[in-house]
Tab-separated table of C-alpha atoms and ligand atoms in Angstrom:
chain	number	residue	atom	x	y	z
A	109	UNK	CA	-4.760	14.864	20.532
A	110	UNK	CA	-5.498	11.264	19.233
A	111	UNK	CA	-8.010	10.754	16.242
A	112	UNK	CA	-7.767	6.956	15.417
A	113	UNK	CA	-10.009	4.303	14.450
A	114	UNK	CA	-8.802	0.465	13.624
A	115	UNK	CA	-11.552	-1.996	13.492
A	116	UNK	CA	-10.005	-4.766	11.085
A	117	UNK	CA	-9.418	-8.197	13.329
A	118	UNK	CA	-6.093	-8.930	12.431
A	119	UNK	CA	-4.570	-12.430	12.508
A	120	UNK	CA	-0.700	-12.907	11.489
A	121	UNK	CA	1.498	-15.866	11.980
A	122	UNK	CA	2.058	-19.046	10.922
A	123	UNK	CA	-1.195	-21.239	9.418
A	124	UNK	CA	-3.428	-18.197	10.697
A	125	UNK	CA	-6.320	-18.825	8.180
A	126	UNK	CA	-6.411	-22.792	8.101
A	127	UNK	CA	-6.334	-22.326	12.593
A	128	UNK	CA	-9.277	-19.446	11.850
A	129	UNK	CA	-11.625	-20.744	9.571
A	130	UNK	CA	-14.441	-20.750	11.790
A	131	UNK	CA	-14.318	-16.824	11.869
A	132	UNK	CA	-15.062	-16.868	8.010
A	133	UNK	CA	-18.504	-18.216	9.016
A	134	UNK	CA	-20.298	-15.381	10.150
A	135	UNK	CA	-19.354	-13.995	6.318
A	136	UNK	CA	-21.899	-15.594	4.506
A	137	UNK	CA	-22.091	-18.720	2.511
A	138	UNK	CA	-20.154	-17.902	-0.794
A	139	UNK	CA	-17.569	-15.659	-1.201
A	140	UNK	CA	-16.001	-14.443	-4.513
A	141	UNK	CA	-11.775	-14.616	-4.778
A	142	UNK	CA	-10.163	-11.885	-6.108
A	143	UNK	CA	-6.174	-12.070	-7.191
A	144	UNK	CA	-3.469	-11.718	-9.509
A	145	UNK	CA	-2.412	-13.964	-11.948
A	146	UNK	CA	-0.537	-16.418	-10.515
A	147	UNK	CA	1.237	-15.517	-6.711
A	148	UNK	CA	-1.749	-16.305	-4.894
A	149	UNK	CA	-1.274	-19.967	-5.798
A	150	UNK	CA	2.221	-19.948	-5.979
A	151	UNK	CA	2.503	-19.026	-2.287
A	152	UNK	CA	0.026	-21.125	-0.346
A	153	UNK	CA	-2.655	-18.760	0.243
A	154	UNK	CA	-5.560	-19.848	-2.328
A	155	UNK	CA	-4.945	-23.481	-1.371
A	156	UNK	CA	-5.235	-22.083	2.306
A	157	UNK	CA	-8.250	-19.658	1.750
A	158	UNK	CA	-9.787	-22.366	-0.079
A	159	UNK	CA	-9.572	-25.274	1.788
A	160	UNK	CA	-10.830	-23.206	5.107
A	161	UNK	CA	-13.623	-21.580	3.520
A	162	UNK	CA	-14.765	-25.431	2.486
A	163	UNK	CA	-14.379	-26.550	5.362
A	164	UNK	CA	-17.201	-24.472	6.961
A	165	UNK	CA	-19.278	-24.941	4.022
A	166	UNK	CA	-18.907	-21.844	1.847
A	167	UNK	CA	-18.677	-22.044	-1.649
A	168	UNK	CA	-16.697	-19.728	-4.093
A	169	UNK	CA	-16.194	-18.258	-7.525
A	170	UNK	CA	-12.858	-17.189	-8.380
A	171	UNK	CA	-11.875	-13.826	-10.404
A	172	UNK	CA	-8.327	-13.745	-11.241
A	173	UNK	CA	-7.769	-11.480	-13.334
A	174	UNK	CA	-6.063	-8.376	-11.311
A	175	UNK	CA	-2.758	-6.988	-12.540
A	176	UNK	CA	-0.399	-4.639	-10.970
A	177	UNK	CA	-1.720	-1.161	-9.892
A	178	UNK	CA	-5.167	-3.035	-10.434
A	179	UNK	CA	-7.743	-1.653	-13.015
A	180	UNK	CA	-11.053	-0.225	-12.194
A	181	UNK	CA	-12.481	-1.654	-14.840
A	182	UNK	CA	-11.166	-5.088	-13.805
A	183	UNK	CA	-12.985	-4.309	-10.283
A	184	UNK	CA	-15.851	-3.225	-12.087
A	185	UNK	CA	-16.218	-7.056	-13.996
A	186	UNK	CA	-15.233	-8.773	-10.687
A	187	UNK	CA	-18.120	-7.177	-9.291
A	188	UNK	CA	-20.659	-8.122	-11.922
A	189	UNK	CA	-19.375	-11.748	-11.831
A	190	UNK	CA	-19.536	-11.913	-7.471
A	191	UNK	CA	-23.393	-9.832	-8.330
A	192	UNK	CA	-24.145	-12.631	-10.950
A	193	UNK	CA	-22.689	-15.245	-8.585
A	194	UNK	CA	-24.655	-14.221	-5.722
A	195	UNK	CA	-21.816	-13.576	-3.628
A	196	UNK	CA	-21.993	-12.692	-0.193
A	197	UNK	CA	-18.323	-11.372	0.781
A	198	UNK	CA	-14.856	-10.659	-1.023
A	199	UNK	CA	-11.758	-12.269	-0.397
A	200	UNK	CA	-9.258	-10.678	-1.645
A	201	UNK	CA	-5.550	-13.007	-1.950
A	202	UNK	CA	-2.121	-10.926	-2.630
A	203	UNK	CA	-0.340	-8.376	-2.204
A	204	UNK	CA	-1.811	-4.271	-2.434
A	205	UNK	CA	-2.743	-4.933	-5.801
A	206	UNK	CA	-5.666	-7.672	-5.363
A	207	UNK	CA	-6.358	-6.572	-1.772
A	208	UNK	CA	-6.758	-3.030	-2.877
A	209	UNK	CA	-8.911	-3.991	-5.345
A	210	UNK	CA	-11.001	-6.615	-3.369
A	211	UNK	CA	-12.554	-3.160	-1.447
A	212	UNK	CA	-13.516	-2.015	-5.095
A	213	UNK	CA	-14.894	-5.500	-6.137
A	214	UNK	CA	-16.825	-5.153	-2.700
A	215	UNK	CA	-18.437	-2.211	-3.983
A	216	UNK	CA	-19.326	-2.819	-7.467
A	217	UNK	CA	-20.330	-5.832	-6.317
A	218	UNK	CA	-23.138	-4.217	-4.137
A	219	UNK	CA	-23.678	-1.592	-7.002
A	220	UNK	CA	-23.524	-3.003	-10.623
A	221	UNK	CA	-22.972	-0.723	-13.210
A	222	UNK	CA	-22.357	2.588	-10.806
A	223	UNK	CA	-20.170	4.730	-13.512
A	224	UNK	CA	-16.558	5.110	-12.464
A	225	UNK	CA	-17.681	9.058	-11.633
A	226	UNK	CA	-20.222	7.547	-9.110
A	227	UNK	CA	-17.721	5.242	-7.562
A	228	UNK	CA	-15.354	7.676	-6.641
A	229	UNK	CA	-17.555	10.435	-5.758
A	230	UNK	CA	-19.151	7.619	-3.320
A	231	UNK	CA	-22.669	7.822	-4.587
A	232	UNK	CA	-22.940	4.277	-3.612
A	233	UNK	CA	-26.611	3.204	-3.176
A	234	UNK	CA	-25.849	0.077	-1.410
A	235	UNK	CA	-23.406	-0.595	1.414
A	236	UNK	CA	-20.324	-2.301	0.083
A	237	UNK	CA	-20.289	-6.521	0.988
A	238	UNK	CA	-17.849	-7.733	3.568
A	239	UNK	CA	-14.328	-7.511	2.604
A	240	UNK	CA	-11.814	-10.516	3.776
A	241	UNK	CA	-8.484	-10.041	2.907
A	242	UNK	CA	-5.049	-12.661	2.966
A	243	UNK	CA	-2.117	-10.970	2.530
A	244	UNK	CA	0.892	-12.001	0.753
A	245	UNK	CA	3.417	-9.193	0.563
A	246	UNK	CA	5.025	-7.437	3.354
A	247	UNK	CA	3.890	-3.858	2.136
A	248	UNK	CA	1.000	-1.701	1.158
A	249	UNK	CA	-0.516	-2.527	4.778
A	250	UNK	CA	-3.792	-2.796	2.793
A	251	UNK	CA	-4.836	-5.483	5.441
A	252	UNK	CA	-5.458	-2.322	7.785
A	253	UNK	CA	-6.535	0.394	5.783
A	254	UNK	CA	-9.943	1.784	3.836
A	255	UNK	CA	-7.730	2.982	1.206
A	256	UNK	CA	-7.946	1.397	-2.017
A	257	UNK	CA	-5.299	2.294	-4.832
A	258	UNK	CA	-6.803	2.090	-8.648
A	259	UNK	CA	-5.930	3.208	-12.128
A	260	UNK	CA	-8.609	4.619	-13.937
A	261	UNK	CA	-9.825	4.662	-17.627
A	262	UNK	CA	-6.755	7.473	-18.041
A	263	UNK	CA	-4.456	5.612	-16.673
A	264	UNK	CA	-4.207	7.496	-13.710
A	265	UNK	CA	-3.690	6.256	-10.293
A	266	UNK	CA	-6.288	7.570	-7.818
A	267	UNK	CA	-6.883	6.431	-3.745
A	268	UNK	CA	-9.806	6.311	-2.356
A	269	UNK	CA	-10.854	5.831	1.082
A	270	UNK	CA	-13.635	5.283	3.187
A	271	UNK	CA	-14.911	3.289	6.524
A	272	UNK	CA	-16.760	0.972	4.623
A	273	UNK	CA	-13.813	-0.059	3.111
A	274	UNK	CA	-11.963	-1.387	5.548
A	275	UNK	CA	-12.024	-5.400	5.918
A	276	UNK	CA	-13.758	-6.942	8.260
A	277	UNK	CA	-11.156	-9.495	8.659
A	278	UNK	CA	-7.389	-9.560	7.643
A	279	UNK	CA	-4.933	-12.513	8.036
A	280	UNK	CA	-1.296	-12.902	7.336
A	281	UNK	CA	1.242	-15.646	7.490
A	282	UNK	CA	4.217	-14.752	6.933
A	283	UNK	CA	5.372	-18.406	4.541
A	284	UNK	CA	3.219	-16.732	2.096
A	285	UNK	CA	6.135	-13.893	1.371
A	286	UNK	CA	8.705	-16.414	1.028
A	287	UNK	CA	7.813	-16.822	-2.664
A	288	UNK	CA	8.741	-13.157	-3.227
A	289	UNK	CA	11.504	-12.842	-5.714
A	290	UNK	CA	13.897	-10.356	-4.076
A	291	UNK	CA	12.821	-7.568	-6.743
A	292	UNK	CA	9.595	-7.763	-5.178
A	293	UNK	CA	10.845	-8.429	-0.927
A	294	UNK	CA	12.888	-4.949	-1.915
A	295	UNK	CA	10.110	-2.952	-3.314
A	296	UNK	CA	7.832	-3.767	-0.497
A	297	UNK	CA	9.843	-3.725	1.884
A	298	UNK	CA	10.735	-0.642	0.817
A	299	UNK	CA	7.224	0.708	0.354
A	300	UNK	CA	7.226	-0.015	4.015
A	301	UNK	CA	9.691	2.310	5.237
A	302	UNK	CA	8.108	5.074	2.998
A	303	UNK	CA	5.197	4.512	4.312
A	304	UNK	CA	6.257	4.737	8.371
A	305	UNK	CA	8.557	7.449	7.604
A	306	UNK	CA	6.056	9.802	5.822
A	307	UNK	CA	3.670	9.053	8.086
A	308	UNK	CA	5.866	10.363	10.605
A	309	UNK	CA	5.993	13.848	9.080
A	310	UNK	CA	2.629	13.797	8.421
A	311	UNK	CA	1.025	16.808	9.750
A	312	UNK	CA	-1.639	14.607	10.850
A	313	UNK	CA	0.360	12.824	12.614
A	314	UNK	CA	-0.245	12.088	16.507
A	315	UNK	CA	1.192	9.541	19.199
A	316	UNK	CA	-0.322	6.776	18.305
A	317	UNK	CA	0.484	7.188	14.392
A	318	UNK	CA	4.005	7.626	15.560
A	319	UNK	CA	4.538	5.056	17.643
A	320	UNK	CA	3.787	2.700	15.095
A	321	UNK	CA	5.681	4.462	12.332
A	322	UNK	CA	8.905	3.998	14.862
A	323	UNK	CA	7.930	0.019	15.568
A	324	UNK	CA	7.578	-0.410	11.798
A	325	UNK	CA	10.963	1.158	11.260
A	326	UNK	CA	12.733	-0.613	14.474
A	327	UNK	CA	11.154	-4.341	13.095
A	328	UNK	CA	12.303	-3.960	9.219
A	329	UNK	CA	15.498	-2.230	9.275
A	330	UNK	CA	17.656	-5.290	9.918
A	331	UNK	CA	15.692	-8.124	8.058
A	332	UNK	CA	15.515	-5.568	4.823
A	333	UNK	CA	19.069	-4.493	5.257
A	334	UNK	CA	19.909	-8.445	5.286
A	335	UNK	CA	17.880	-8.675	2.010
A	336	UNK	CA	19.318	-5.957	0.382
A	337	UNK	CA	22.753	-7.250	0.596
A	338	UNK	CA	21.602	-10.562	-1.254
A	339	UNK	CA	21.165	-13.148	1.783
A	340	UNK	CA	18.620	-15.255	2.519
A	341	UNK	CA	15.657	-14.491	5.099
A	342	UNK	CA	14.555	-17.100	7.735
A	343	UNK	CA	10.863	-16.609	8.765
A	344	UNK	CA	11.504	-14.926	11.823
A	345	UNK	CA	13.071	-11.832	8.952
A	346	UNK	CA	9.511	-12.281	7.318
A	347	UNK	CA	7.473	-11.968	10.632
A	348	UNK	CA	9.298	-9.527	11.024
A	349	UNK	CA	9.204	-7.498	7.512
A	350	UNK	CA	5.452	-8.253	7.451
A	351	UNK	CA	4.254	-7.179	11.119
A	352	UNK	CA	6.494	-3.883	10.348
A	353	UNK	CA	3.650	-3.774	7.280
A	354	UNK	CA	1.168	-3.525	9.504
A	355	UNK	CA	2.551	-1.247	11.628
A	356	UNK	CA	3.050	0.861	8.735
A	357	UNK	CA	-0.172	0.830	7.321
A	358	UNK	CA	-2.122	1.376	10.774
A	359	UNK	CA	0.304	4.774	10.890
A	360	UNK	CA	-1.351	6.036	7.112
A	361	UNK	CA	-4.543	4.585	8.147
A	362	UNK	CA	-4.542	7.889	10.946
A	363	UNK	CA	-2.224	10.540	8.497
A	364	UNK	CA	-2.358	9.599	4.459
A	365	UNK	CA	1.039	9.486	2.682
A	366	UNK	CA	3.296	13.034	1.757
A	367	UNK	CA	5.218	13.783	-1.136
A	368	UNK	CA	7.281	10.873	-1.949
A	369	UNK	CA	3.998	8.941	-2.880
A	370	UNK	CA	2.171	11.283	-4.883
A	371	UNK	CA	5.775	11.704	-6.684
A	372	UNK	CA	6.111	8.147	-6.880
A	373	UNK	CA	2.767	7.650	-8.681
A	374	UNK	CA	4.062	9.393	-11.420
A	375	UNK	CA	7.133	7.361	-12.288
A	376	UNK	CA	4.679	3.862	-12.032
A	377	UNK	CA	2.021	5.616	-14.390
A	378	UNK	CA	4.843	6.760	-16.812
A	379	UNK	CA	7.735	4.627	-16.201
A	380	UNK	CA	6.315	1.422	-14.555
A	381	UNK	CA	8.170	1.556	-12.077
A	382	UNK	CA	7.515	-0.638	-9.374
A	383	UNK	CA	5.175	0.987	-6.495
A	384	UNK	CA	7.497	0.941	-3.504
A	385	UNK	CA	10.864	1.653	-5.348
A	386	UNK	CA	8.878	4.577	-6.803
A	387	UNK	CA	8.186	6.135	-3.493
A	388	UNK	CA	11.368	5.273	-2.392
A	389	UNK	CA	12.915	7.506	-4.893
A	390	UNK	CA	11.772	10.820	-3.245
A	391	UNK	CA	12.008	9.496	0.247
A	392	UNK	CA	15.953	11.112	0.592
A	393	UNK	CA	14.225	14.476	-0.246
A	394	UNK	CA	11.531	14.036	2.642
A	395	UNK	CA	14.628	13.549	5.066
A	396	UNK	CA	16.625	16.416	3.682
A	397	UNK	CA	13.711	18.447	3.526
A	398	UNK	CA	12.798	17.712	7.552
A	399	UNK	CA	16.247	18.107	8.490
A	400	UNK	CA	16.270	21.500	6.946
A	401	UNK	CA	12.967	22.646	7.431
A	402	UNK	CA	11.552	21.048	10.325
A	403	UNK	CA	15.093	20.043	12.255
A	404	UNK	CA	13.179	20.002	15.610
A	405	UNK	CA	10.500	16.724	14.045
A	406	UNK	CA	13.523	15.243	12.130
A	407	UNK	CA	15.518	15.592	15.441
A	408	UNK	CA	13.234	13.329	17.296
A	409	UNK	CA	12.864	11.164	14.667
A	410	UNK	CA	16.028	10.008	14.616
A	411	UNK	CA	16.231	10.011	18.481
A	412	UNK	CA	13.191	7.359	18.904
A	413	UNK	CA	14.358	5.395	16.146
A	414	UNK	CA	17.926	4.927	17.216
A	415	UNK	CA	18.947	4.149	13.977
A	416	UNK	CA	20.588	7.748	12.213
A	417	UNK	CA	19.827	9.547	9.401
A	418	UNK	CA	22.883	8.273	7.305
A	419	UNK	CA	22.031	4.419	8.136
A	420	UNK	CA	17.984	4.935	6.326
A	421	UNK	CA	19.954	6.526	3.390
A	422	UNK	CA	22.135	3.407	2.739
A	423	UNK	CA	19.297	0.982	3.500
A	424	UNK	CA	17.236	3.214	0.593
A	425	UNK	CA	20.419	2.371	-1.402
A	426	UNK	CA	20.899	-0.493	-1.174
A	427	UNK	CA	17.461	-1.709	-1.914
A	428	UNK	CA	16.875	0.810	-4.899
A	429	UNK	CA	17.865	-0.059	-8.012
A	430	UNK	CA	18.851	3.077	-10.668
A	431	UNK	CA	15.956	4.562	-12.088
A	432	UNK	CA	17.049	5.217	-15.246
A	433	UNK	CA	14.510	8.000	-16.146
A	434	UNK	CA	15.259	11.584	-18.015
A	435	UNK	CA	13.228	14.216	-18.623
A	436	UNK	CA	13.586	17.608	-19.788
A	437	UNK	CA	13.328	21.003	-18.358
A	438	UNK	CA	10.079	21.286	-20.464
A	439	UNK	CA	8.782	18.194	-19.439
A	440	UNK	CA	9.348	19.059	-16.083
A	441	UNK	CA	7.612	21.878	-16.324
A	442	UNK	CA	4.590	20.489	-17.972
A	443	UNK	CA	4.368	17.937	-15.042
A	444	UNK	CA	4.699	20.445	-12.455
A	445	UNK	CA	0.837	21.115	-12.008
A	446	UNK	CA	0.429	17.954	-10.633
A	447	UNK	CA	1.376	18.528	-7.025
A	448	UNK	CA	0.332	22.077	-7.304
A	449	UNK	CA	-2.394	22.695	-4.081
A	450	UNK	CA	-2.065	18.421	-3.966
A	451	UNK	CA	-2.672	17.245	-1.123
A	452	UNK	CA	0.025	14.930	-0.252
A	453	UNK	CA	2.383	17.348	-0.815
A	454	UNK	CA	0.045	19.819	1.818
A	455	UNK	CA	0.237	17.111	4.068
A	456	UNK	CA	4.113	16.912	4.621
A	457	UNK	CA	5.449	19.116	7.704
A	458	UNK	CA	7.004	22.751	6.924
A	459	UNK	CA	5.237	24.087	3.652
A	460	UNK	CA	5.998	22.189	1.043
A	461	UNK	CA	6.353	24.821	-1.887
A	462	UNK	CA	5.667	23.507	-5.637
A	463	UNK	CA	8.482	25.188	-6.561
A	464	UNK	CA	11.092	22.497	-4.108
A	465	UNK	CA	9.353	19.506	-6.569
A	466	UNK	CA	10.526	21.285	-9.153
A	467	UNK	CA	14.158	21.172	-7.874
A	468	UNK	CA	13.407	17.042	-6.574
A	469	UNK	CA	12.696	16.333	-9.941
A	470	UNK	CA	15.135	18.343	-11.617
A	471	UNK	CA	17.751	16.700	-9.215
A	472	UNK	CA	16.259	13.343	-10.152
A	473	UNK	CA	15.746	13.543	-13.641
A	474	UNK	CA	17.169	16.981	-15.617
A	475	UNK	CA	18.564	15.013	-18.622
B	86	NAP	P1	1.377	-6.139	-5.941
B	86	NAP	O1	1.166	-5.122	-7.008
B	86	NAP	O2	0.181	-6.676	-5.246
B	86	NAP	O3	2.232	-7.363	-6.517
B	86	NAP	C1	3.464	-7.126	-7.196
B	86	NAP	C2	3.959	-8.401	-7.846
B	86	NAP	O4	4.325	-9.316	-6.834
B	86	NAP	C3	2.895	-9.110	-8.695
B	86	NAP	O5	3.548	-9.596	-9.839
B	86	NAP	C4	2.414	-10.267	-7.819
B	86	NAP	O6	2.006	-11.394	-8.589
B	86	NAP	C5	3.693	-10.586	-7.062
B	86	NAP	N1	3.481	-11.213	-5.749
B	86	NAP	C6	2.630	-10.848	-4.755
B	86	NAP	N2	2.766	-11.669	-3.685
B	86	NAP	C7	3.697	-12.590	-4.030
B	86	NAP	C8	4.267	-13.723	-3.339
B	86	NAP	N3	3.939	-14.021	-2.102
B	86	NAP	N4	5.167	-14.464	-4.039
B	86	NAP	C9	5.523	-14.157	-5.310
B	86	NAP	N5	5.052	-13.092	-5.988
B	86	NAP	C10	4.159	-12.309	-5.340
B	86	NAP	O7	2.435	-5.532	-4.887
B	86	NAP	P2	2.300	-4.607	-3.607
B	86	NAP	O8	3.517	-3.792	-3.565
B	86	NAP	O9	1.936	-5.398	-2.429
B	86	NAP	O10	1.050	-3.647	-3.933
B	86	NAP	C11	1.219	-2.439	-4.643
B	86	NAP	C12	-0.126	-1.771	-4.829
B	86	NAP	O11	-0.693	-1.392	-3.557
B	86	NAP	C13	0.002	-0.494	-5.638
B	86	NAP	O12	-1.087	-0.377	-6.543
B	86	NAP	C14	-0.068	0.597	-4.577
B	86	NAP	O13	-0.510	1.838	-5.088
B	86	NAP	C15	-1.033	-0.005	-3.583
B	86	NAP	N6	-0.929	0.533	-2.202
B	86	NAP	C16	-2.028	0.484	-1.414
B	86	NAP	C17	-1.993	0.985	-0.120
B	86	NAP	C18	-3.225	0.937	0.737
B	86	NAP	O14	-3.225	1.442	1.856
B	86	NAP	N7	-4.302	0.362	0.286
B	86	NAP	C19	-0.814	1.500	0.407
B	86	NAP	C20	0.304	1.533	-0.416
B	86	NAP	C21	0.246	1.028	-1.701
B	86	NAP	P3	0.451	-11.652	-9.007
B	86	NAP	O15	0.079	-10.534	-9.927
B	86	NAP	O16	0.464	-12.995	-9.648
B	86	NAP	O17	-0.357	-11.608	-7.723
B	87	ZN	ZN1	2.910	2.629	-0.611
């Protein structure tokens, strides 16, 4: 049974916004910015964004101010300042962070001052504006997705998805990852495979989801492999590395994430650990657990892929640094809750019990 919807236009490769700025048109005539600090500029893709939306006449206002597993708040201000501005879409510039919160801005934007209990339990008077979004990791996948990853005024990270949140437009050009210090290629890239490979044994999962977790897997294994071991990555690596993003995110756009990410949001609340190497951390545990569990799934798996078992384990590796966190039985204990009736961990093939997280984590982090 298929149950799939995908109705971002997509545009990757080289100079793909500056060749496609007539598409921006039918937008509106000024569009707010949102990004980090400084990447956006670094890499090409404001100069880009902002030279294409000029050309066809749209003006802009710029809010920059988006860190790393973005703020609500921050979304919240954005929005007042594209309301104030009179803003008419969002273009969001970067990597998950500022594209993830570009579908927030979109909504505050459309409803100042909604409380942060209104925004996420969608009592959203007014449909959210347009969403545009320029990519410059090879990652999250936000570019295809309605999800949108915030921390809120507890510091916890939350998703939230809906139709209205997907962009109307994404675009992609691969030059723009080149700036990506390799901390940053690695954690994506890794983010990546976690992504395609929890997908995968997603119980949601169906052939279309699947197919693209396998092509995401097939186009990064080499190119992040290559980066792992230190060398440098032409552009055809990055086309690579970032179409596999896509791929990846279209397979969570049909199934959500398992385990590994709701695990991994707890070591980037706590620890600040990077999102991707985060995940990463508990994806060895998904594959033991489907090889032991669910050997028939993991079994095919490996089959499509062509690439075994033992060869994802070194890639995870290689790419992961040590994660030097210790905790103790007590802590572990008071932690537990979290994934208990969660529903990442419900969506993972086999019954995930909470009682196997409590032996991942004590494996991970008994000190
Ligand atoms: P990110 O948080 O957007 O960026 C990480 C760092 O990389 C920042 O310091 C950023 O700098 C820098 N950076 C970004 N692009 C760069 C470039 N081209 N050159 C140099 N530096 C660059 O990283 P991300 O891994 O792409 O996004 C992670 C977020 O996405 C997390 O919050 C995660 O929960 C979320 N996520 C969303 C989805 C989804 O479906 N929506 C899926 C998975 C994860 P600046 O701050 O200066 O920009
Ligand atoms: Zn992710």
């Amino acid at each position: 049974m298929l149950n799939f919807c995908m109705p971002v236009k997509v545009i990757s490769g080289e100079d793909s916004v500056k060749k496609n700025a007539v598409l921006l048109k039918e937008f509106g005539k000024k569009a707010l910015l949102v990004t980090g600090a400084e990447s956006a500029k670094r890499c090409g893709a404001f100069q880009d964004v902002t030279e294409a939306l000029e050309s066809q006449g749209i003006s802009w206002v710029l809010f920059d101010g988006i860190c790393e597993n973005p703020l609500l708040s921050a979304c919240r201000e954005a929005g007042m300042k594209a309301s104030e501005a009179g803003a008419e879409f969002i273009f969001g510039i970067g990597g998950g962070s500022p594209m993830d919160a570009a579908k927030a801005v979109s909504v505050f934007a459309a409803n100042p001052g909604i409380s942060e209990e209104d925004f996420y339990d969608k009592k959203w008077n007014c449909k959210p504006l347009p969403i545009v979004l320029a990519g410059t990791t090879a990652g999250t996948g936000s570019e295809v997705t309605d999800v949108s990853v915030l921390t809120d005024s507890k510091a916890k990270k939350h998703s939230i998805h809906d139709p209205l949140l997907y962009a109307k437009l994404s675009f992609g050009d691969p030059r723009y990852t080149a700036s990506m210090p390799l901390r940053v290629t690695l954690s994506t890239g890794i983010d990546v495979l976690a992504h395609s490979a929890e997908s995968y044994f997603s119980k949601k999962a169906n052939e279309i989801s699947r197919a693209a977790s396998i092509g995401s897997i097939s186009l990064l294994y080499a190119p992040l492999m290559k980066a792992a071991k230190g060398d440098d990555l032409t552009i055809s690596d990055r086309e690579k590395l970032y179409e596999a993003s896509i791929l990846g995110g279209l397979a969570i756009s049909v199934t959500g994430t398992c385990f590994p990410h709701n695990m991994g949001y707890y070591l980037t609340e706590n620890f600040r650990v990077p999102h991707g190497m985060a995940c990463a951390v508990f994806l060895p545990d998904l594959f033991t657990w489907v090889r032991e569990a669910v050997p028939d799934c993991a079994g095919e798996f490996y089959e499509r892929l062509g690439i075994p078992e033992d060869a994802l384990l070194s890639l995870i590796a290689a790419a992961l640094p040590a994660i030097p966190v210790r905790l103790t039985d007590e802590e572990i204990s008071a932690i537990l809750p979290r994934w208990e009736n969660n529903n990442s961990v419900k969506n993972t093939v086999g019954e995930v019990s909470t009682e196997k997280i409590r032996e991942i984590l004590l494996k991970h982090f008994l000190m």
